[in-house]
Amino acid sequence: MDKKVFMEKFTGRLPKDIKSATPQQLHNALGETVMELYSDRWSVAREEHLSKRRAAYLSMEFLVGRAVFNNLLCLGIYDEVNDAFKELGLDLADLEVIEDAALGNGGLGRLAACFLDSAATLGLPLDGYGIRYKYGLFKQSIVDGFQREDIDDWTKYGDPWSRRCDEDTLLIEYSGQTVKAVPYDMPIFGCRTENVGTLRLWQAEPVKEFDFDTFNKQDYLEASKEKIYAEDISRVLYPNDDTNEGKKLRLKQQYFFSCASLTDILRKHKARFGTLDNLADYISVQLNDTHPVISIPELIRQLVDNEGWTFEKALSTAKKVFNYTNHTVMQEALEKWWTGLVEEVLPRIYEIIIQINEELIAEMYANGVQKDKTNRIKIIKGELIHMADMACYASSHINGVAEIHTQILRDSVLADWYSLYPERFRNETNGITQRRWLALCNKELSSLITEKIGDGWLTDLSQLRELSKYADDSSVLDSFIKVKQTKKQQLADYIKAREGVETDPNSVFDIQIKRLHEYKRQLLNAFSILWIYYGIKDGSITNFKPTTFIFGAKSAPGYKRAKAIIKYINEIGRIVSTDPDTRDLIKVVFVQNYNVSYAEKLVAAADVSEQISTAGTEASGTGNMKLMLNGAVTLGTYDGANIEIVQEAGEENNYIFGARVEDLARIVPEYDSRRVFAEDKMIKRVVSSLIDGTVSDGGSGDFRELYMSLLDGASWHAPDHYYLLGDIRSYVETKLRCISDYDSDRAAFARKQWLNMCNAGKFSSDRTIADYAENIWNIK
């Protein structure tokens, strides 16, 4: 970067009194300057992508977070820009107040963002397609222990890292409604490469903004009705769908970005090649979970209705173009749409789904497949359209995201499909980008690593293994401990500023950060803290090392039980902090508005990484990888990528507890949570806190409902469906051993942490994407 040119363009965009510029003005000026300086590189890369076989990643979520620092890092100009700010009397760190692009809910969306980062760095022609939500998920606050949601207006002060492309605007048609899909493009800068990927996000806008005649008749709301209904489609991520209207909006969202993305892909292909006959030779489309699976009938619709293809030819092409990533083993998360709803909103798509289903059935009969198996895998069962079955039928490849997850898909969830098409199934263990999740968020540790092995790890994380030779070097471990202490102090300062809560950086930092869901078992963690509290009070737990338990999580707005767990965690925090016997030993902090930027600080400071999902429920996890990479030990079950983490770093360097998948297969048929509750006094005491007045849910009855779901079952749940009571004693014992190990021999514990970091190389998304490129997408 020519620093003189940068300074001229940057300062030219600022107020005359530069020091009076707000962080938002500085951010916009910086973003616009960088975008201008690197626009030619982006244009060349776009053209390069379109000239060869490429891949498109369709995802409902792209949790990109805050772009500015990551872009500077990947472009290799972070230090130059930092120096330029200093010369102007400014502080680059002031831009930390800039809002995240919170266009995702958790691991699914963060994975998609990491994948684009890795593909750009590896020089691969991969581009992303999604929705440009006006408000993203939501901004969370904690009021009296309860989650409160507010809009997350992330573009309030502008969005300098996106470019609106009106020339590519499309029309999307539903029954009784037509809306515009306006694309906004975001560059994904590769690290140490000229390659730049593109994330195209679609924004819904009305065809007719305002009806003046209606307004003139003083029917003011009706005059703006089309604008409101159109913009609702891209207003928020995952609108509450516990009513038919909510379900209809979600379906519209999924079709909106799928239709727009495919139309864009087909337009560009036809403009370059003059035909769509070779489409499958040049494009591979990855369906990230079931949300974009509506793309399958949509591609067929466009090829049949717009290009005059036969249905058979269009279906054959779809099977070559699409690939499907499954992210869950839980049936309730495998999307199923009511046939009446799809027919109402998308009648032509429903007709095509019927045709696909009929073709599947005919194919099964032709191949001699038994009728009962055909009935299990057909797409339309009764009045429900099973999107995962459609994805399996019309995809070239089907992949899980961790070894155990993929095996469960083969053995049970998608066993029928695996028996028919074993060659389609692959495992692609998830990964994270080390650029954001180490180089950017932990400069102190990055400097220590680079001092020892150079900086090649930025693009080849497997090089971290070379650091294993320092595991018994006391001076290196001392340096590592100092780095960890620095990050804990920084987090403590940040929590004090953000939450108004004092935390002790000399305590153990035990951290659980992830989406709030019952299977992730934040409630089990809360129970364990109350268990330890009772143990300290009655003297059965002595010499307890002061520990800060930090939670970060958002619950879906309509997920009542998950919101009750947030309240319960905060109630436990109130108890331990107000008791003079424990307030200096136990601290519970539930951080507000957990997002990517908060996560960057949390993962760097963690001593213990809580990965405690019920065995067989977490597809992979990526938070576990981020925490491992920053030198945390895993306290977890044998689930998801935890298994591979232990394989890489050694079980002796981590803390594994609880029933495994094979154990649960044996235990669950005879499991009686009431018996466990009745026969274990401490379990009974801890769980009874939900109803005995120990904690208060403000009279909502939510805690009582949690209690009953554990002991008697609730909705579709069996009693203690996620095996909290069965695992809790093993969990508490392992947690106490972990904390005791930290306290008794800090150097030995640091060695475990160091070896986790050294062996995190497998979990780079660079490795994951290189495998997708070679074995699924066939791109170079």
Coordinates of C-alpha atoms in Angstrom, one line a residue, residues 38-499:
Y38 CA -8.2 -2.5 -3.6
S39 CA -11.2 -2.3 -6.0
D40 CA -9.1 -3.3 -9.0
R41 CA -7.9 -6.4 -7.2
W42 CA -11.4 -7.3 -6.4
S43 CA -12.6 -6.8 -10.0
V44 CA -9.8 -9.0 -11.4
A45 CA -10.6 -11.7 -8.9
R46 CA -14.3 -11.6 -9.8
E47 CA -13.5 -12.0 -13.5
E48 CA -11.1 -14.9 -12.7
H49 CA -13.8 -16.7 -10.7
L50 CA -16.3 -16.4 -13.5
S51 CA -13.8 -17.7 -16.1
K52 CA -13.3 -21.2 -14.6
R53 CA -15.2 -23.8 -12.6
R54 CA -16.3 -22.2 -9.4
A55 CA -18.4 -22.9 -6.3
A56 CA -21.2 -21.0 -4.6
Y57 CA -22.0 -21.3 -0.9
L58 CA -25.6 -20.8 -0.1
S59 CA -26.3 -20.1 3.5
M60 CA -29.1 -18.5 5.5
E61 CA -26.4 -17.1 7.8
F62 CA -23.0 -15.4 7.4
L63 CA -21.9 -14.3 10.8
V64 CA -19.0 -12.2 9.5
G65 CA -18.7 -10.0 12.6
R66 CA -16.8 -6.7 12.4
A67 CA -14.9 -6.5 9.1
V68 CA -12.4 -3.7 9.6
F69 CA -9.6 -5.3 11.6
N70 CA -9.8 -8.6 9.8
N71 CA -9.6 -6.9 6.4
L72 CA -6.6 -4.9 7.4
L73 CA -4.9 -8.0 8.7
C74 CA -5.6 -10.1 5.6
L75 CA -4.5 -7.3 3.3
G76 CA -1.2 -7.1 5.3
I77 CA -1.7 -3.4 6.1
Y78 CA -2.8 -3.5 9.7
D79 CA 0.5 -2.1 11.0
E80 CA 0.7 0.6 8.3
V81 CA -2.8 1.8 9.0
N82 CA -2.2 1.7 12.8
D83 CA 0.9 3.9 12.2
A84 CA -1.1 6.3 10.0
F85 CA -3.7 6.7 12.7
K86 CA -1.0 7.5 15.2
E87 CA 0.6 10.1 13.0
L88 CA -2.8 11.8 12.8
G89 CA -3.2 11.6 16.6
L90 CA -5.9 8.9 16.3
D91 CA -6.2 5.5 17.8
L92 CA -7.2 2.6 15.6
A93 CA -8.6 0.8 18.7
D94 CA -11.3 3.4 18.9
L95 CA -13.0 1.5 16.0
E96 CA -13.8 -1.3 18.5
V97 CA -17.2 0.4 19.1
I98 CA -18.2 -0.4 15.5
E99 CA -21.1 -2.8 15.4
D100 CA -20.7 -6.4 14.2
A101 CA -22.5 -7.5 11.1
A102 CA -24.6 -9.9 13.1
L103 CA -26.1 -11.8 10.2
G104 CA -26.0 -15.2 11.9
N105 CA -27.0 -17.0 15.1
G106 CA -24.0 -19.2 15.9
G107 CA -21.7 -21.8 14.5
L108 CA -23.6 -22.3 11.2
G109 CA -23.1 -18.7 10.2
R110 CA -19.6 -18.3 11.6
L111 CA -18.5 -21.4 9.8
A112 CA -19.8 -19.9 6.5
A113 CA -17.8 -16.8 7.2
C114 CA -14.6 -18.8 8.0
F115 CA -15.1 -20.9 4.8
L116 CA -15.1 -17.8 2.6
D117 CA -12.0 -16.4 4.4
S118 CA -10.2 -19.7 3.8
A119 CA -11.2 -20.1 0.2
A120 CA -10.0 -16.5 -0.5
T121 CA -6.7 -17.3 1.2
L122 CA -6.3 -20.5 -0.7
G123 CA -6.9 -18.8 -4.0
L124 CA -10.1 -20.8 -4.7
P125 CA -13.1 -19.5 -6.7
L126 CA -15.7 -19.7 -4.0
D127 CA -18.4 -17.0 -3.5
G128 CA -21.1 -16.8 -0.9
Y129 CA -24.8 -15.9 -1.2
G130 CA -27.2 -15.0 1.6
I131 CA -29.5 -12.3 2.9
R132 CA -28.6 -8.8 4.0
Y133 CA -30.8 -8.6 7.1
K134 CA -31.6 -5.1 8.2
Y135 CA -31.4 -6.0 11.9
G136 CA -29.6 -9.3 11.9
L137 CA -30.5 -11.5 14.8
F138 CA -31.1 -9.0 17.7
K139 CA -29.3 -7.0 20.3
Q140 CA -29.5 -8.7 23.7
S141 CA -29.6 -7.2 27.1
I142 CA -30.1 -8.8 30.5
V143 CA -32.8 -7.1 32.6
D144 CA -33.4 -8.6 36.1
G145 CA -31.8 -11.8 34.9
F146 CA -34.1 -12.1 31.9
Q147 CA -33.1 -11.8 28.2
R148 CA -34.5 -8.8 26.5
E149 CA -34.3 -8.3 22.7
D150 CA -34.0 -5.1 20.7
I151 CA -33.2 -4.3 17.1
D152 CA -29.5 -4.6 16.1
D153 CA -29.3 -1.7 13.6
W154 CA -25.8 -2.6 12.4
T155 CA -25.9 -0.3 9.3
K156 CA -27.2 2.8 11.2
Y157 CA -24.0 4.7 10.5
G158 CA -23.3 3.1 7.1
D159 CA -21.6 0.0 5.8
P160 CA -18.4 0.9 4.0
W161 CA -17.5 -2.7 3.3
S162 CA -20.4 -3.4 1.0
R163 CA -21.3 -2.2 -2.4
R164 CA -24.9 -1.9 -3.6
C165 CA -25.2 -3.3 -7.2
D166 CA -28.5 -2.0 -8.6
E167 CA -27.7 -3.3 -12.0
D168 CA -28.1 -6.9 -10.8
T169 CA -31.5 -6.3 -9.1
L170 CA -33.9 -9.1 -9.7
L171 CA -37.6 -9.7 -9.2
I172 CA -38.8 -12.5 -6.9
E173 CA -42.4 -13.8 -7.4
Y174 CA -44.6 -15.3 -4.7
S175 CA -48.3 -16.0 -5.1
G176 CA -49.8 -12.6 -4.7
Q177 CA -46.6 -10.7 -4.1
T178 CA -43.5 -9.6 -6.1
V179 CA -40.5 -8.1 -4.5
K180 CA -37.1 -6.8 -5.7
A181 CA -33.9 -8.5 -4.6
V182 CA -31.2 -5.9 -4.5
P183 CA -27.6 -7.3 -4.1
Y184 CA -25.0 -5.9 -1.8
D185 CA -21.5 -7.3 -2.4
M186 CA -18.9 -7.6 0.3
P187 CA -15.2 -8.4 -0.5
I188 CA -13.6 -11.3 1.3
F189 CA -9.9 -10.5 1.1
G190 CA -7.5 -13.5 1.1
C191 CA -4.4 -13.4 3.2
R192 CA -1.1 -13.2 1.3
T193 CA -2.8 -13.6 -2.0
E194 CA -4.3 -11.4 -4.7
N195 CA -7.5 -13.5 -4.6
V196 CA -10.7 -11.8 -3.3
G197 CA -13.9 -13.6 -2.8
T198 CA -17.4 -12.1 -2.9
L199 CA -20.2 -12.4 -0.5
R200 CA -23.4 -11.3 -2.2
L201 CA -26.2 -10.6 0.2
W202 CA -29.7 -9.9 -1.1
Q203 CA -32.0 -7.1 0.4
A204 CA -35.7 -7.2 -0.2
E205 CA -37.3 -4.0 -1.5
P206 CA -40.8 -3.2 -2.9
V207 CA -41.5 -2.9 -6.6
K208 CA -43.7 0.1 -5.8
E209 CA -42.5 2.0 -2.8
F210 CA -45.6 4.1 -2.1
D211 CA -49.1 4.4 -3.4
F212 CA -49.8 8.1 -3.6
D213 CA -53.5 7.8 -4.6
T214 CA -54.2 5.6 -1.6
F215 CA -52.3 8.0 0.7
N216 CA -54.2 10.9 -0.8
K217 CA -57.4 9.1 0.3
Q218 CA -55.9 9.3 3.8
D219 CA -55.4 5.5 4.1
Y220 CA -51.9 6.0 5.3
L221 CA -50.9 2.5 6.3
E222 CA -52.4 0.9 3.2
A223 CA -50.3 3.4 1.1
S224 CA -47.1 1.9 2.5
K225 CA -48.3 -1.7 2.7
E226 CA -46.2 -3.1 -0.2
K227 CA -43.1 -1.6 1.2
I228 CA -43.6 -3.0 4.6
Y229 CA -44.4 -6.5 3.4
A230 CA -41.5 -6.6 1.0
E231 CA -39.0 -5.3 3.6
D232 CA -40.2 -7.8 6.2
I233 CA -38.5 -10.6 4.1
S234 CA -35.0 -9.3 4.9
R235 CA -35.8 -7.5 8.1
V236 CA -34.6 -10.0 10.7
L237 CA -32.9 -13.4 10.8
Y238 CA -35.1 -16.3 12.0
P239 CA -38.4 -14.4 12.7
N240 CA -40.4 -16.2 15.4
D241 CA -42.3 -18.9 13.6
D242 CA -44.7 -20.3 16.3
T243 CA -47.6 -19.0 14.1
N244 CA -48.5 -19.7 10.5
E245 CA -47.6 -16.1 9.5
G246 CA -44.1 -16.6 11.0
K247 CA -43.7 -19.9 9.1
K248 CA -44.8 -18.2 5.9
L249 CA -42.2 -15.4 6.4
R250 CA -39.4 -17.9 7.0
L251 CA -40.4 -19.8 3.8
K252 CA -40.4 -16.6 1.9
Q253 CA -36.9 -15.7 3.2
Q254 CA -35.5 -19.1 2.1
Y255 CA -37.0 -18.9 -1.3
F256 CA -36.0 -15.2 -1.7
F257 CA -32.3 -15.7 -1.4
S258 CA -32.3 -19.1 -3.1
C259 CA -34.2 -17.8 -6.2
A260 CA -32.1 -14.7 -6.4
S261 CA -28.8 -16.5 -6.0
L262 CA -29.6 -19.1 -8.7
T263 CA -30.9 -16.5 -11.1
D264 CA -27.7 -14.6 -10.6
I265 CA -25.6 -17.7 -11.2
L266 CA -27.5 -18.6 -14.3
R267 CA -27.4 -15.1 -15.8
K268 CA -23.7 -14.8 -15.4
H269 CA -23.1 -18.3 -16.8
K270 CA -25.3 -17.7 -19.8
A271 CA -23.8 -14.3 -20.5
R272 CA -20.3 -15.9 -20.6
F273 CA -21.0 -19.2 -22.3
G274 CA -24.2 -18.5 -24.3
T275 CA -25.8 -21.7 -23.0
L276 CA -26.7 -23.5 -19.8
D277 CA -26.1 -27.0 -21.2
N278 CA -22.6 -27.0 -19.6
L279 CA -23.8 -25.5 -16.3
A280 CA -22.8 -28.5 -14.2
D281 CA -19.3 -28.4 -15.7
Y282 CA -18.7 -24.9 -14.3
I283 CA -20.7 -24.5 -11.1
S284 CA -21.0 -26.4 -7.9
V285 CA -23.6 -25.2 -5.3
Q286 CA -23.2 -26.1 -1.6
L287 CA -26.4 -26.1 0.4
N288 CA -25.5 -25.1 4.0
D289 CA -28.0 -27.1 5.9
T290 CA -31.7 -27.4 4.8
H291 CA -32.5 -23.7 4.6
P292 CA -31.4 -23.3 1.0
V293 CA -32.7 -26.7 -0.2
I294 CA -35.7 -25.0 -1.8
S295 CA -33.0 -24.1 -4.4
I296 CA -33.4 -27.6 -5.9
P297 CA -36.9 -27.2 -7.2
E298 CA -36.1 -23.6 -8.0
L299 CA -33.3 -24.5 -10.3
I300 CA -35.5 -27.1 -12.0
R301 CA -38.2 -24.4 -12.4
Q302 CA -35.9 -21.9 -14.1
L303 CA -34.5 -24.5 -16.4
V304 CA -37.9 -25.9 -17.4
D305 CA -40.0 -22.7 -17.5
N306 CA -37.4 -20.2 -18.7
E307 CA -35.1 -22.4 -20.8
G308 CA -37.5 -25.0 -22.2
W309 CA -35.7 -28.0 -20.7
T310 CA -37.5 -31.2 -20.0
F311 CA -38.0 -32.0 -16.3
E312 CA -35.8 -35.1 -16.6
K313 CA -32.9 -33.1 -18.0
A314 CA -33.3 -30.3 -15.4
L315 CA -33.4 -32.8 -12.5
S316 CA -30.3 -34.6 -13.9
T317 CA -28.4 -31.3 -13.9
A318 CA -29.6 -30.4 -10.4
K319 CA -28.2 -33.7 -9.1
K320 CA -24.8 -32.7 -10.5
V321 CA -24.8 -29.1 -9.3
F322 CA -25.9 -29.4 -5.7
N323 CA -24.2 -30.7 -2.6
Y324 CA -25.7 -30.9 0.9
T325 CA -24.1 -30.2 4.3
N326 CA -26.0 -31.6 7.2
H327 CA -25.5 -29.8 10.5
T328 CA -27.7 -31.7 12.9
V329 CA -28.7 -35.2 14.0
M330 CA -31.9 -34.0 15.6
Q331 CA -35.1 -34.6 13.8
E332 CA -36.8 -31.4 15.0
A333 CA -34.1 -29.4 13.3
L334 CA -34.4 -31.2 9.9
E335 CA -36.8 -28.8 8.2
K336 CA -40.2 -30.0 7.2
W337 CA -42.7 -27.7 5.5
W338 CA -46.5 -28.2 5.5
T339 CA -47.6 -28.9 1.9
G340 CA -50.5 -26.4 2.2
L341 CA -48.1 -23.6 3.1
V342 CA -45.7 -24.2 0.2
E343 CA -48.6 -24.5 -2.2
E344 CA -50.1 -21.3 -1.0
V345 CA -46.9 -19.2 -1.2
L346 CA -45.0 -21.0 -4.0
P347 CA -47.6 -23.0 -6.1
R348 CA -45.2 -23.7 -9.0
I349 CA -42.4 -24.8 -6.7
Y350 CA -44.9 -27.2 -5.0
E351 CA -45.8 -28.7 -8.4
I352 CA -42.1 -29.4 -9.0
I353 CA -41.5 -30.9 -5.6
I354 CA -44.4 -33.3 -6.3
Q355 CA -42.6 -34.2 -9.6
I356 CA -39.3 -34.7 -7.8
N357 CA -41.0 -36.9 -5.3
E358 CA -42.7 -39.0 -8.0
E359 CA -39.4 -39.4 -9.8
L360 CA -37.8 -40.6 -6.6
I361 CA -40.5 -43.2 -6.0
A362 CA -40.3 -44.4 -9.6
E363 CA -36.6 -44.7 -9.4
M364 CA -36.7 -46.7 -6.2
Y365 CA -39.3 -49.1 -7.7
A366 CA -37.1 -49.4 -10.8
N367 CA -34.1 -50.3 -8.6
G368 CA -36.0 -52.9 -6.6
V369 CA -35.9 -50.9 -3.3
Q370 CA -38.4 -52.2 -0.7
K371 CA -41.6 -50.3 -0.3
D372 CA -41.1 -49.5 3.4
K373 CA -37.7 -48.0 2.7
T374 CA -39.1 -46.0 -0.2
N375 CA -41.8 -44.7 2.1
R376 CA -39.2 -43.7 4.7
I377 CA -37.1 -41.6 2.2
K378 CA -39.8 -40.1 0.0
I379 CA -39.9 -36.3 0.1
I380 CA -43.6 -35.9 0.8
K381 CA -44.8 -37.9 3.7
G382 CA -48.4 -37.2 4.6
E383 CA -48.7 -33.4 4.6
L384 CA -45.1 -32.6 5.2
I385 CA -42.2 -31.9 2.7
H386 CA -39.0 -33.3 4.2
M387 CA -36.2 -31.0 2.9
A388 CA -33.3 -33.2 4.1
D389 CA -34.7 -36.1 2.0
M390 CA -34.9 -33.8 -1.1
A391 CA -31.3 -32.7 -0.5
C392 CA -30.1 -36.3 -0.3
Y393 CA -31.9 -37.3 -3.4
A394 CA -30.8 -34.4 -5.6
S395 CA -27.2 -33.9 -4.4
S396 CA -23.9 -35.3 -5.6
H397 CA -22.4 -35.3 -2.1
I398 CA -23.8 -35.4 1.4
N399 CA -21.4 -34.5 4.2
G400 CA -21.4 -34.3 8.0
V401 CA -19.1 -31.9 9.9
A402 CA -17.3 -34.1 12.3
E403 CA -16.3 -37.8 12.3
I404 CA -18.8 -38.9 14.9
H405 CA -21.5 -36.8 13.3
T406 CA -21.0 -38.2 9.9
Q407 CA -21.0 -41.7 11.3
I408 CA -24.3 -41.0 13.1
L409 CA -25.7 -39.8 9.8
R410 CA -24.6 -43.1 8.1
D411 CA -25.8 -45.3 11.0
S412 CA -29.2 -43.7 11.9
V413 CA -30.3 -40.2 10.8
L414 CA -29.7 -40.8 7.0
A415 CA -29.1 -44.6 7.2
D416 CA -31.5 -45.3 4.4
W417 CA -29.9 -42.9 2.1
Y418 CA -26.4 -44.2 3.0
S419 CA -27.5 -47.7 2.1
L420 CA -28.6 -46.5 -1.3
Y421 CA -25.8 -44.1 -2.1
P422 CA -22.8 -44.8 0.2
E423 CA -20.4 -43.1 -2.4
R424 CA -22.2 -39.7 -1.8
F425 CA -21.3 -39.5 1.9
R426 CA -18.2 -37.8 3.1
N427 CA -17.0 -36.3 6.4
E428 CA -15.7 -32.8 6.4
T429 CA -14.7 -31.9 9.9
N430 CA -15.4 -28.2 10.5
G431 CA -12.7 -25.6 11.0
I432 CA -12.0 -22.0 11.9
T433 CA -9.8 -19.3 10.4
Q434 CA -6.6 -18.7 12.4
R435 CA -6.4 -15.2 10.9
R436 CA -9.4 -13.9 13.0
W437 CA -9.3 -16.5 15.8
L438 CA -5.6 -16.2 16.7
A439 CA -3.7 -13.6 14.8
L440 CA -6.4 -10.9 15.2
C441 CA -7.9 -11.7 18.6
N442 CA -4.6 -12.7 20.4
K443 CA -1.7 -10.6 19.2
E444 CA 0.3 -11.4 22.3
L445 CA 0.1 -15.2 21.7
S446 CA 0.6 -14.7 18.0
S447 CA 3.8 -12.8 18.6
L448 CA 5.1 -15.6 20.9
I449 CA 4.3 -18.2 18.3
T450 CA 5.9 -16.2 15.5
E451 CA 9.0 -15.6 17.6
K452 CA 9.5 -19.4 17.9
I453 CA 8.5 -20.7 14.4
G454 CA 8.0 -17.7 12.1
D455 CA 4.7 -16.5 10.7
G456 CA 4.0 -19.3 8.2
W457 CA 1.2 -20.6 10.5
L458 CA -1.0 -17.7 9.3
T459 CA -1.7 -19.7 6.1
D460 CA -0.6 -23.2 7.3
L461 CA -1.8 -23.9 10.8
S462 CA -0.3 -27.3 10.9
Q463 CA 3.0 -25.6 11.6
L464 CA 1.9 -25.1 15.2
R465 CA 2.9 -28.7 15.9
E466 CA 6.5 -27.5 15.8
L467 CA 5.8 -25.7 19.1
S468 CA 5.3 -29.0 20.9
K469 CA 9.1 -29.2 21.5
Y470 CA 8.7 -26.3 23.9
A471 CA 6.1 -28.1 26.1
D472 CA 8.7 -28.7 28.8
D473 CA 10.6 -25.4 28.4
S474 CA 9.9 -23.5 31.6
S475 CA 10.8 -20.1 30.1
V476 CA 8.4 -20.6 27.2
L477 CA 5.6 -21.8 29.4
D478 CA 6.3 -18.8 31.7
S479 CA 5.9 -16.5 28.7
F480 CA 2.7 -18.3 27.7
I481 CA 1.3 -17.9 31.3
K482 CA 2.0 -14.2 31.1
V483 CA 0.2 -13.9 27.8
K484 CA -2.8 -15.7 29.2
Q485 CA -2.8 -13.5 32.3
T486 CA -2.7 -10.4 30.0
K487 CA -5.7 -11.6 28.0
K488 CA -7.6 -12.4 31.2
Q489 CA -6.9 -8.9 32.5
Q490 CA -8.0 -7.4 29.2
L491 CA -11.2 -9.4 29.4
A492 CA -11.8 -8.4 33.1
D493 CA -11.4 -4.8 32.1
Y494 CA -13.8 -5.2 29.2
I495 CA -16.4 -6.9 31.3
K496 CA -16.1 -4.2 33.9
A497 CA -16.7 -1.5 31.3
R498 CA -19.5 -3.4 29.5
E499 CA -21.3 -5.2 32.3

